[in-house]
Coordinates of C-alpha atoms in Angstrom, one line a residue:
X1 CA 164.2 193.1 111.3
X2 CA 166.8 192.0 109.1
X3 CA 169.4 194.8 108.0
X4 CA 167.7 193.5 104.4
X5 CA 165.0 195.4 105.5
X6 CA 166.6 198.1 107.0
X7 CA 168.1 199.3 104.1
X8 CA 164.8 199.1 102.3
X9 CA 162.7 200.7 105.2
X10 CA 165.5 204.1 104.9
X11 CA 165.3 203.6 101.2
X12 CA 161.8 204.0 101.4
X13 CA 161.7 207.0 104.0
X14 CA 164.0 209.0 102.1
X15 CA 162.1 208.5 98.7
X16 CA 159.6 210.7 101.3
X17 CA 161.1 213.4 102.3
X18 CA 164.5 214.2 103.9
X19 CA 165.2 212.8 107.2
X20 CA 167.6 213.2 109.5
X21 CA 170.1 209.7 111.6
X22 CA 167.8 210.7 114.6
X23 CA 164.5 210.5 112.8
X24 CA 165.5 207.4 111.1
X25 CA 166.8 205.7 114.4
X26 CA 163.5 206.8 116.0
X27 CA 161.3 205.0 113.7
X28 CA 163.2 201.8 113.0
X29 CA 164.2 201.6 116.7
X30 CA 168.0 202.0 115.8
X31 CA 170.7 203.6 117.5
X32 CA 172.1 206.7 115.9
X33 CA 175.4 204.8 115.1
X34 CA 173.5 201.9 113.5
X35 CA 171.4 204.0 111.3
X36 CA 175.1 205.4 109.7
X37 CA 175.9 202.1 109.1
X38 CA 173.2 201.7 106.9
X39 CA 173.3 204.7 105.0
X40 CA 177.0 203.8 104.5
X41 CA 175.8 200.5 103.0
X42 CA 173.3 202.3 100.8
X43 CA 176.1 204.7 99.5
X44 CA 178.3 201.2 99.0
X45 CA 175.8 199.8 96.7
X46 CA 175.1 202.7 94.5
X47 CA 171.9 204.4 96.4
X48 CA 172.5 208.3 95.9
X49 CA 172.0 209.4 99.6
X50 CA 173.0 213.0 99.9
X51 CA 173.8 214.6 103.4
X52 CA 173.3 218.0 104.1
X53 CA 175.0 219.2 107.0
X54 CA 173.9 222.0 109.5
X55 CA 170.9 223.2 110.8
X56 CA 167.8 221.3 108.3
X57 CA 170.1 219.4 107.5
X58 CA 169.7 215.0 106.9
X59 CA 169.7 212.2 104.4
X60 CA 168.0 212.6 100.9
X61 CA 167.5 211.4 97.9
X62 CA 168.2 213.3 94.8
X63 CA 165.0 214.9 92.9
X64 CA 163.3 212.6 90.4
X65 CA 165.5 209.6 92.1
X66 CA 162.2 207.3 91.4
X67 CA 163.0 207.6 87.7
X68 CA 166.2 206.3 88.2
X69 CA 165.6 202.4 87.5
X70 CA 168.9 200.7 88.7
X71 CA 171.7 201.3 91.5
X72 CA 175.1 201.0 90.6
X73 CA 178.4 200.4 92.9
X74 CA 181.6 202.4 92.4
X75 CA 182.8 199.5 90.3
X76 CA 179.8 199.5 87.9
X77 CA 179.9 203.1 87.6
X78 CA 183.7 203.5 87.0
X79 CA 183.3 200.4 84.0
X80 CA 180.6 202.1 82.5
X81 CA 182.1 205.7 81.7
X82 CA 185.5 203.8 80.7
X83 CA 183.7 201.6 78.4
X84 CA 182.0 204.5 76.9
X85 CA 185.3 206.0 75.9
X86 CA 186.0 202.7 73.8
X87 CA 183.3 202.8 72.0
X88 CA 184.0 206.3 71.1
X89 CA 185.6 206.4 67.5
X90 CA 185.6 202.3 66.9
X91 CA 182.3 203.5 64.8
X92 CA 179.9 202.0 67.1
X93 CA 176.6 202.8 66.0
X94 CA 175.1 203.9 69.3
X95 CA 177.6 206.5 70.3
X96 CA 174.9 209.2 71.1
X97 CA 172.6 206.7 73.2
X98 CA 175.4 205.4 75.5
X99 CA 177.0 209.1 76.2
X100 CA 172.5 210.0 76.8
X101 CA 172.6 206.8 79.2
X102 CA 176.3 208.1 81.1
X103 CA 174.1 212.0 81.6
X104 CA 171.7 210.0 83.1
X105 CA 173.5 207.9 85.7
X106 CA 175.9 211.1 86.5
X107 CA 172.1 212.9 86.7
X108 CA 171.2 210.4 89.5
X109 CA 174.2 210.1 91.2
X110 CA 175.3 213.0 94.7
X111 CA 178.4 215.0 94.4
X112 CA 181.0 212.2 95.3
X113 CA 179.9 209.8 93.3
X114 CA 180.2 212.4 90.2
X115 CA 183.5 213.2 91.2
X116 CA 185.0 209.9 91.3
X117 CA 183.0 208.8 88.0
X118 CA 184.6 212.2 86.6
X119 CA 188.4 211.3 88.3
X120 CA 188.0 207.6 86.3
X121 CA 186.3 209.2 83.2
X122 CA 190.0 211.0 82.2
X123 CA 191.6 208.7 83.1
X124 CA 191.3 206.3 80.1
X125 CA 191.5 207.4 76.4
X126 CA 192.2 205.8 73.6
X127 CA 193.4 206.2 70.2
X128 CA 191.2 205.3 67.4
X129 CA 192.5 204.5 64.0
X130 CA 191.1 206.3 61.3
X131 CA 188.1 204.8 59.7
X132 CA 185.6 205.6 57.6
X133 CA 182.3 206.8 59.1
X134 CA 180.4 204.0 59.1
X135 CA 177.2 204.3 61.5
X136 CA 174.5 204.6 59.6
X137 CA 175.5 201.4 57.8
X138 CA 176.0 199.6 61.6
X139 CA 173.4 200.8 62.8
X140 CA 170.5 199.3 60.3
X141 CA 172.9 195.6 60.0
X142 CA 172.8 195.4 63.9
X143 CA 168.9 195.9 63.9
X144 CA 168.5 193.5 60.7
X145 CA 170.9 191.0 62.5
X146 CA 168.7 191.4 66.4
X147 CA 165.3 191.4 64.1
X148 CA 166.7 188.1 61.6
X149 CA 165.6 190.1 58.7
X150 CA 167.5 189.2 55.2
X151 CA 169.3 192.4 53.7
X152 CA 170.0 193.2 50.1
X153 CA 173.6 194.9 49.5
X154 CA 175.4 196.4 47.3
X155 CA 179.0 195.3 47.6
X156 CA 182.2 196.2 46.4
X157 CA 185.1 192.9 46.4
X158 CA 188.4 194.0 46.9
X159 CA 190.2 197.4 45.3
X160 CA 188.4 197.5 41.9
X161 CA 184.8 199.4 41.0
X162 CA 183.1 196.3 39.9
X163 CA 179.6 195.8 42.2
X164 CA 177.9 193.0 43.1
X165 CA 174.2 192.6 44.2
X166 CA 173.8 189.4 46.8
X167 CA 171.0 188.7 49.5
X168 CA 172.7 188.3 52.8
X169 CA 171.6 186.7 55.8
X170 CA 172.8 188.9 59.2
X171 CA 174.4 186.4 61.3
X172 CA 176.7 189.3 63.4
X173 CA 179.0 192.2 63.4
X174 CA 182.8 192.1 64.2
X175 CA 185.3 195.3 65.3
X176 CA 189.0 193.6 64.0
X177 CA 192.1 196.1 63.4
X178 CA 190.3 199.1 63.3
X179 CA 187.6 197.8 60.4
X180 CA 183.8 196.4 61.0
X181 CA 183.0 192.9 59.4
X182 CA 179.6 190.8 58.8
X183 CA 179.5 187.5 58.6
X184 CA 176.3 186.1 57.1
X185 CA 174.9 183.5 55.0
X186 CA 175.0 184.7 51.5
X187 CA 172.5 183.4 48.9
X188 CA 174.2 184.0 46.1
X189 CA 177.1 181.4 47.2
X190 CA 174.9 179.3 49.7
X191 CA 177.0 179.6 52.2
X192 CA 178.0 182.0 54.9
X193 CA 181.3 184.5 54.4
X194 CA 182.2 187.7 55.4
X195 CA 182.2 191.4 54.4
X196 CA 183.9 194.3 54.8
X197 CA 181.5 196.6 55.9
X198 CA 183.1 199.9 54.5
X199 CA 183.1 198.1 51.3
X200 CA 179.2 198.0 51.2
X201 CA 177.5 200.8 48.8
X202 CA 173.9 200.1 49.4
X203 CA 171.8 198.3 51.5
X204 CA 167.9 197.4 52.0
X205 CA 165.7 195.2 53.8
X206 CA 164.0 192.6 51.6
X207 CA 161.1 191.8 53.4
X208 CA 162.3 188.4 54.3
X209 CA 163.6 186.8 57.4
X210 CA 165.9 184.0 58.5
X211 CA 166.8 182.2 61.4
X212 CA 170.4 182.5 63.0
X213 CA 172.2 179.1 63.4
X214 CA 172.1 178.2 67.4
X215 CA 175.5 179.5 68.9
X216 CA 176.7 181.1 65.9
X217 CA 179.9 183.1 66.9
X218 CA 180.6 185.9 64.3
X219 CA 183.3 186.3 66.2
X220 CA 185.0 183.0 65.7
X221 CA 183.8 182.8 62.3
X222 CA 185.9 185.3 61.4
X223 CA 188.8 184.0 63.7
X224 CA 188.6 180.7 62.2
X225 CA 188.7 182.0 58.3
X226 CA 192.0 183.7 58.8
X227 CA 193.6 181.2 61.2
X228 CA 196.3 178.7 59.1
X229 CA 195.4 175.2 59.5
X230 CA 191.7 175.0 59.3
X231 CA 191.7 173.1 56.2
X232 CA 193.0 170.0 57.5
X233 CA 194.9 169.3 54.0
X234 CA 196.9 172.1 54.2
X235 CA 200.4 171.4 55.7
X236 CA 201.7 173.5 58.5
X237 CA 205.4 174.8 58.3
X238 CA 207.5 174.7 61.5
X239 CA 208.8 178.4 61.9
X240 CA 211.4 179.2 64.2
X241 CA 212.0 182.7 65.6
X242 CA 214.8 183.3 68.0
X243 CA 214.7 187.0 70.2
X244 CA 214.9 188.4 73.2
X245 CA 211.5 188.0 75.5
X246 CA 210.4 191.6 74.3
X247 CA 210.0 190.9 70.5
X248 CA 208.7 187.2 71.4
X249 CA 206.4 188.8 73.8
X250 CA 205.1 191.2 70.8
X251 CA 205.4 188.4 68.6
X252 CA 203.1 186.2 70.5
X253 CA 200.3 188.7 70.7
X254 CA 199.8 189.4 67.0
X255 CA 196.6 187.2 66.2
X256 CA 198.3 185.4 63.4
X257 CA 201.5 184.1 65.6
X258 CA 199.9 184.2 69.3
X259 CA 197.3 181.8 67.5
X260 CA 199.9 179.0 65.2
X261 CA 202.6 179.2 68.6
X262 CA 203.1 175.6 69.3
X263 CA 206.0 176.0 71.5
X264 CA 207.7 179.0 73.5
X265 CA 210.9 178.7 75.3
X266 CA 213.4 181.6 76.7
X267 CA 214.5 183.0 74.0
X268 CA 213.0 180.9 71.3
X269 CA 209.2 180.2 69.6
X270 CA 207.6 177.7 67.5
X271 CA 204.9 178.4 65.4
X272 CA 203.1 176.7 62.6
X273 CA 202.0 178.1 59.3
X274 CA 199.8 177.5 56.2
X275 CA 202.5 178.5 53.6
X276 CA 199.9 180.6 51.9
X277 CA 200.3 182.8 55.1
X278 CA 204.3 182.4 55.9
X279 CA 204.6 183.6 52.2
X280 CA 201.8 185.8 51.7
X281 CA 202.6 189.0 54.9
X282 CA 204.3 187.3 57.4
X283 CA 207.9 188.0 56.2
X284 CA 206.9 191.8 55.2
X285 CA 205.5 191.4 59.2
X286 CA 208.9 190.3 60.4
X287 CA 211.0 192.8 58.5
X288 CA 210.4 195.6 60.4
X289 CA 211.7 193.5 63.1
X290 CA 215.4 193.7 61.4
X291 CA 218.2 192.7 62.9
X292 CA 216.5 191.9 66.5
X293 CA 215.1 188.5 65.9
X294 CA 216.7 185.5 64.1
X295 CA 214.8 183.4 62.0
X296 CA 216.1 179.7 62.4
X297 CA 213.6 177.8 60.2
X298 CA 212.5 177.4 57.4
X299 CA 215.3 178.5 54.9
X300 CA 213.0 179.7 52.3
X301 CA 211.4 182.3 54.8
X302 CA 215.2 183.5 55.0
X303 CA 215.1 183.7 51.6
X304 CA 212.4 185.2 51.4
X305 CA 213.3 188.1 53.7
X306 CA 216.6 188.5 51.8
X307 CA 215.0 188.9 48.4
X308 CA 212.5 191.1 50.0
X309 CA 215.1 193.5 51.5
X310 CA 217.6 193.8 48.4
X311 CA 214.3 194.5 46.3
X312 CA 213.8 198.0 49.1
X313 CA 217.5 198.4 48.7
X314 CA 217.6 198.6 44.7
X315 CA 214.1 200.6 44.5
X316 CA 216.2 203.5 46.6
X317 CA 219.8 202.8 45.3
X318 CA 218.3 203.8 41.7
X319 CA 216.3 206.3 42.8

């Protein structure tokens, strides 16, 4: 026998009853030593095998292990109650079912296993930012977007209390900077754009459906509508940033900059910007920076800055 088939004969047995390495040897015509080996290779990949020792003691299974569709490794295990903790407070809409599906796997899993899902469980936490609860709103867009069923919403644009009633298409949902988006195909315009979920005041199914465009990326969608450059008619500004690696470093991960960086040397980056965008926030996203990066090009954003810190200066001076 192969030790494929092995592992499945003691997988079998101890869905039985509980056996003990001699039993096990005896019927597979193993030796003692081999039979250990196995079990150790079950454990590896996930099986459950509990071992009582002492008198009646052996291998088993835990109870109602046949309900227990999948194995899992230590790897799998350890990804799957970290990844629950970041889903925790981003407002996914399926909080309760994942933490019903981590019971379960810790249900079917012996003591050791627990433990070290348990030992990896605290050990990653994360902070959430502050959001408005939002799940019951997720919740019936993800299903409207899996189903392709068109939505009618209720939608608030920007700050003001003005409403707006559009059909929208589902395409996908998006978690950026702490806020949920859908991108979609809107009827009213006739063409797809995105929404701020938390904006939304109502929503109902229409009774119509729609077909998603073939490898539509909400994701990128959004990505590309706030990325400079993607009107090719818009010309890109060379800005210049001079730092140490730290603030470049930072610099380079924000998803405005890491995305327009054309060039990085030590000490010195490159980027390119719509001025729409170098004009808009990226000076207020500099400022806090102060006095430990130079800008080197363009003037105007220097200007820009300057004008921008003697405005903070005077607001407090004559206050």
């Amino acid at each position: 026998m192969s030790k494929a088939d092995h592992l499945l004969s003691i997988l079998w047995m101890l869905q039985q009853r509980k056996r003990t390495a001699a039993e096990l040897a005896e019927s597979l015509e193993l030796s003692v030593r081999s039979v250990y080996r196995y079990i150790d290779a079950l454990c590896a990949s996930g099986v459950p095998v509990i071992a009582d020792a002492g008198p009646g003691g052996g291998f088993r299974l835990p109870e109602h292990f046949s309900a227990s569709p999948l194995f899992f490794n230590a790897a799998e295990r350890r990804a799957l109650v970290q990844a629950s903790a970041f889903a925790e407070g981003s407002g996914y809409p399926y909080v309760e079912a994942l933490s019903g599906a981590i019971a379960k796997l810790k249900r079917y899993s012996n003591d050791e296993q627990l433990s070290q899902m348990e030992r990896h469980e605290r050990g990653v936490e994360m902070l959430h930012t502050p959001s408005i609860p939002l799940s019951h709103l997720l919740e019936e867009l993800e299903v409207c977007t899996a189903d392709g069923l068109t939505v009618q919403m209720e939608y608030r644009k920007g700050s003001g209390d003005v409403f707006s009633v559009r059909a929208i298409d589902p395409y996908g949902l998006v978690l950026w900077k702490g806020r949920w988006y859908l991108a979609g195909f809107c009827h009213q315009r006739q063409d797809i754009r995105s929404f701020r979920v938390d904006r939304i005041a109502g929503l109902e199914r229409t009774g119509a459906g729609f077909q998603r465009p073939p490898g539509f990326s909400a994701r990128e969608f959004l990505l590309r509508s706030l990325l400079p450059g993607q009107d090719q008619e818009t010309a890109l500004i060379p800005v210049v940033i001079a730092s140490g690696e730290e603030v470049l470093n930072d610099l380079c991960s924000h998803w405005l900059f890491g995305h327009s960086l054309e060039q990085r040397i030590p000490g010195e980056a490159r980027f390119l910007l719509d001025e729409a965008s170098l004009f808009g926030f990226a000076a207020y996203f500099l400022l806090p920076y102060g006095k430990s990066l130079t800008i080197l090009e363009p003037a105007a954003l220097k200007q820009k800055l300057a004008a921008i810190a003697a405005g903070i200066s005077a607001h407090y001076t004559e206050s």
